[in-house]
Coordinates of N, CA, C and O in Angstrom, one line a residue:
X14 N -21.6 3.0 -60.5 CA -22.4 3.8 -61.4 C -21.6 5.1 -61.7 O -21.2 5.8 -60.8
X15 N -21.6 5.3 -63.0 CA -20.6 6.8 -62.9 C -21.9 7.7 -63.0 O -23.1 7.5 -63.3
X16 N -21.0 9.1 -62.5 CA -21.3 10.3 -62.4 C -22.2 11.2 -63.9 O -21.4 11.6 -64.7
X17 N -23.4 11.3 -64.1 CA -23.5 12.2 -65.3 C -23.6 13.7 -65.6 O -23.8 14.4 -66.6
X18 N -23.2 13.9 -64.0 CA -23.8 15.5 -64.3 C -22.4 15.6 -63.0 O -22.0 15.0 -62.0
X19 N -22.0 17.0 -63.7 CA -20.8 17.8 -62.9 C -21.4 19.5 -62.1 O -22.6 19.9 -62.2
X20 N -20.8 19.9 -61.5 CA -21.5 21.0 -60.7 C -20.4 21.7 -60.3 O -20.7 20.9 -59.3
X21 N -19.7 22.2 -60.1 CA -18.6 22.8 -59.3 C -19.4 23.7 -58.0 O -19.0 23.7 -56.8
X22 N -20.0 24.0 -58.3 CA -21.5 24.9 -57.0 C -21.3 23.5 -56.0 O -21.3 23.7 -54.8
X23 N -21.2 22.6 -56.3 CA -21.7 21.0 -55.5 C -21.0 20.5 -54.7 O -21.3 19.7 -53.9
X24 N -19.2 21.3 -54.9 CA -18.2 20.5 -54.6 C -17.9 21.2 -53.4 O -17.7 22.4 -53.5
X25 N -18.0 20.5 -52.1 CA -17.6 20.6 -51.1 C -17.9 19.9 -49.8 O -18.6 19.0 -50.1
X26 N -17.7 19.8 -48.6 CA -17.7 19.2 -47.6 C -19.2 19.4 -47.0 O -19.8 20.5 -46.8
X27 N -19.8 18.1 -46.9 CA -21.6 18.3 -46.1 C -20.9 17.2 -45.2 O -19.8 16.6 -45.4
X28 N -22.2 17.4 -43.8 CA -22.3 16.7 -42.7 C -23.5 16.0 -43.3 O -24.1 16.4 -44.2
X29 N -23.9 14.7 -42.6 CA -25.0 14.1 -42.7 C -25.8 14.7 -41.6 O -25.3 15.1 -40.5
X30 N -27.2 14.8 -42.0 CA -28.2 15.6 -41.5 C -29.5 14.3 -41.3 O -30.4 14.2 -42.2
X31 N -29.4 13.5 -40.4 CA -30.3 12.1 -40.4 C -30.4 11.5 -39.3 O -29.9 10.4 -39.2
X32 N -31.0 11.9 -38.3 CA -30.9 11.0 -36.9 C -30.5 9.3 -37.0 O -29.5 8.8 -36.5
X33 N -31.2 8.8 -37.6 CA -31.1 7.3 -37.8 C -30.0 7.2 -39.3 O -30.0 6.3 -40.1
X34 N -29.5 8.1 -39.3 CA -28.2 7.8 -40.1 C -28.6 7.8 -41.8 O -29.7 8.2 -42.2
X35 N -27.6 7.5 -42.5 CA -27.5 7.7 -44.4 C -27.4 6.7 -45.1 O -26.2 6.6 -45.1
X36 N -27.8 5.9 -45.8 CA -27.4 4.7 -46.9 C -26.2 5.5 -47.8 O -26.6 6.5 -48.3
X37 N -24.9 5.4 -48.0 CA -24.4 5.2 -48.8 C -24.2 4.2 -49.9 O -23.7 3.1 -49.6
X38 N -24.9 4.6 -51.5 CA -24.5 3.2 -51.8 C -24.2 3.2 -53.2 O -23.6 4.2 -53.7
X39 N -24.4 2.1 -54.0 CA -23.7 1.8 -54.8 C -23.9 2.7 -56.8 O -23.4 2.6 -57.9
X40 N -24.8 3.3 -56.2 CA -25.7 4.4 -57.5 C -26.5 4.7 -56.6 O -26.8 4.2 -55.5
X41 N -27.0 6.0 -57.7 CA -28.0 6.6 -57.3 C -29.8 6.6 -57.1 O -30.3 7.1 -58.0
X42 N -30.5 6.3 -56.3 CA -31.9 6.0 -55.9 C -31.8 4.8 -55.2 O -30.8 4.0 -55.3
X43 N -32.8 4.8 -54.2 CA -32.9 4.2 -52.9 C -33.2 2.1 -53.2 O -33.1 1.1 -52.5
X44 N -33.6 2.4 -54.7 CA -32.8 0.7 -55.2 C -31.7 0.2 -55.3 O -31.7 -1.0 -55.5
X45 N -30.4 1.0 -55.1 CA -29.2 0.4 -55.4 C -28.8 0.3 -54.0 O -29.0 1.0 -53.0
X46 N -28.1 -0.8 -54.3 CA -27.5 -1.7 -52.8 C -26.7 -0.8 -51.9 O -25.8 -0.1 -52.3
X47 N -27.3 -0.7 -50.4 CA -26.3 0.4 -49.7 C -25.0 -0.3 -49.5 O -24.7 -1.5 -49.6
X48 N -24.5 0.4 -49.3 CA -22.5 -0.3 -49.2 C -22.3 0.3 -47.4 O -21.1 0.6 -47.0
X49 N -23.2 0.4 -46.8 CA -23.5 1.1 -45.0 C -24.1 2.0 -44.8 O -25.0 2.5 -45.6
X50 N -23.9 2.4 -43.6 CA -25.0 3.4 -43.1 C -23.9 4.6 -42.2 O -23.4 4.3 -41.2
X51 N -23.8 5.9 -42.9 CA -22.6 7.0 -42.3 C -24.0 7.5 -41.0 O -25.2 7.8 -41.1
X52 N -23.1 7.4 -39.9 CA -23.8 8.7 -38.9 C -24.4 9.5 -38.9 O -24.5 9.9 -40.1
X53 N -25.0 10.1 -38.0 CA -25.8 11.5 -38.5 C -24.1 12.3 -37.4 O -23.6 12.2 -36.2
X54 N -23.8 13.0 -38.6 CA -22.9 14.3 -38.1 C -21.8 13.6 -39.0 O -21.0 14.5 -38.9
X55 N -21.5 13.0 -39.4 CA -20.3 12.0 -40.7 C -20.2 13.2 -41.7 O -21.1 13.5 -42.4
X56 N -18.7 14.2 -41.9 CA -18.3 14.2 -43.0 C -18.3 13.7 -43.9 O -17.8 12.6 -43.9
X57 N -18.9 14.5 -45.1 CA -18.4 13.7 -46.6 C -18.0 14.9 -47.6 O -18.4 16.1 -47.6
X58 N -17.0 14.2 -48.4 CA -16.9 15.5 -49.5 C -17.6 14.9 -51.1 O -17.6 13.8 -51.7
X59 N -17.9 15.8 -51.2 CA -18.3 16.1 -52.9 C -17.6 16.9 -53.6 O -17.6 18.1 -53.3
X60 N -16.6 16.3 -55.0 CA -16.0 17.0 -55.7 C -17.1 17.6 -56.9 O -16.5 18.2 -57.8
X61 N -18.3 17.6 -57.1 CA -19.1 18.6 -57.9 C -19.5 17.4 -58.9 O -20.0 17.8 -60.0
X62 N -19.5 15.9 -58.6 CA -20.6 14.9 -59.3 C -21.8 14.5 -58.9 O -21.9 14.6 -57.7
X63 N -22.8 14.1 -59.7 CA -23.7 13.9 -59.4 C -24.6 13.1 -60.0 O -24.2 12.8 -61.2
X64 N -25.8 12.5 -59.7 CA -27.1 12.0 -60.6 C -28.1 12.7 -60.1 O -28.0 13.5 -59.1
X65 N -29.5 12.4 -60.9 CA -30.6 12.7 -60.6 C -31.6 11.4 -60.5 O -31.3 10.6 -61.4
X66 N -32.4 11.1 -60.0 CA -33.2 10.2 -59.8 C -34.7 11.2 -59.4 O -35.1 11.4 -58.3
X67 N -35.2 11.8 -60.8 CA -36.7 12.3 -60.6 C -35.7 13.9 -60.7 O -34.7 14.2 -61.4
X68 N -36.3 14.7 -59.7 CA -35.7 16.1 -59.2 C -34.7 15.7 -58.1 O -33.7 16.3 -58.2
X69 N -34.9 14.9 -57.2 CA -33.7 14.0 -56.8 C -32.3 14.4 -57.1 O -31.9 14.0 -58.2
X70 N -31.4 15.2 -56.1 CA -30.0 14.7 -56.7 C -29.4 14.0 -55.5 O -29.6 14.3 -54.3
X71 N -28.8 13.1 -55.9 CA -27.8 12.5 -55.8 C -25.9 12.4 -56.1 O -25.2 12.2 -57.0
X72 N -25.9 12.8 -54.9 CA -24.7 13.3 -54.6 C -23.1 11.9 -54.8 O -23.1 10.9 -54.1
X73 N -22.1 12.3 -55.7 CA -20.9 11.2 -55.6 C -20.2 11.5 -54.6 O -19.6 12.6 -54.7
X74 N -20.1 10.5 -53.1 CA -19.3 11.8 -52.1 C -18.0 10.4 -51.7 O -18.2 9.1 -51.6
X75 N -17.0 11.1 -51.4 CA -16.0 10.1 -50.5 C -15.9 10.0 -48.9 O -15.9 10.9 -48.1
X76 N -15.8 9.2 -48.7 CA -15.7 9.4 -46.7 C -15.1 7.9 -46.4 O -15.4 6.8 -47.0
X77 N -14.1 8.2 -45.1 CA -13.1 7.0 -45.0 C -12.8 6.0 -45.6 O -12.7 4.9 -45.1
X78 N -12.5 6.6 -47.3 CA -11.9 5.6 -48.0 C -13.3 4.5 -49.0 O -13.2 3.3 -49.3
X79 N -14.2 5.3 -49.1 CA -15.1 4.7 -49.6 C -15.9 5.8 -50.6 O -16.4 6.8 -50.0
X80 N -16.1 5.7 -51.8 CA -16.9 6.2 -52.8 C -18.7 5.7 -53.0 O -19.1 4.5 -52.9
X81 N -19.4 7.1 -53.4 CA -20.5 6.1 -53.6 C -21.5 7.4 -53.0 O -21.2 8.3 -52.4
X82 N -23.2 7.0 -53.6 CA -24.2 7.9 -53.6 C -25.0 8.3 -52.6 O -26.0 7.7 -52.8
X83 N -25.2 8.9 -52.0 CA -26.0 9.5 -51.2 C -26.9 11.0 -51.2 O -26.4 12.1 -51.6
X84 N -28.2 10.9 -50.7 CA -29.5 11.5 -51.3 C -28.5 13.2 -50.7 O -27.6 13.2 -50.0
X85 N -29.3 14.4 -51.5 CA -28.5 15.3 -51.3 C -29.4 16.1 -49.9 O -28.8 16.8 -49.0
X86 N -30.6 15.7 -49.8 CA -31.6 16.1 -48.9 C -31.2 15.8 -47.7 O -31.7 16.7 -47.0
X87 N -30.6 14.9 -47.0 CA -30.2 14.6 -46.1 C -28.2 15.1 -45.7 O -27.4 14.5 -45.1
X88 N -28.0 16.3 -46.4 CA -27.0 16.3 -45.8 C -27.3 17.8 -45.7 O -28.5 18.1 -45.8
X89 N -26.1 19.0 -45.3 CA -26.2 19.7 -44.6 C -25.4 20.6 -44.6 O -25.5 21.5 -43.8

């Protein structure tokens, strides 16, 4: 799913902030298929893409070679 909204404010390195861990997945909102589950304390970067799902953003982030969405509320 591409990116529709850009941010440069957005673009940088978050930890996951989630005891039981993060869906990264394949677009944005908690319907699209997770592609796994990053740690809680897992680096990710954001180069400043994003969606929205409601007030919801959803973050485009990369981490060990894998692309893909995760909720912006749970990182850190």
């Amino acid at each position: 799913e591409a990116a529709l909204y850009f941010d440069k404010a957005q673009a940088r390195a978050y930890k996951v902030d989630a005891e039981s861990g993060l869906n990264i997945r394949t677009g944005a909102g908690t319907n699209k298929k997770s592609m796994g589950v990053l740690k809680n304390g897992t680096t990710v970067r954001c180069y400043g893409y994003y969606n929205k799902v409601g007030k919801t953003i959803w973050l485009y982030v990369a981490v060990n070679g894998i692309t893909g969405y995760v909720c912006k509320d749970w990182l850190k």
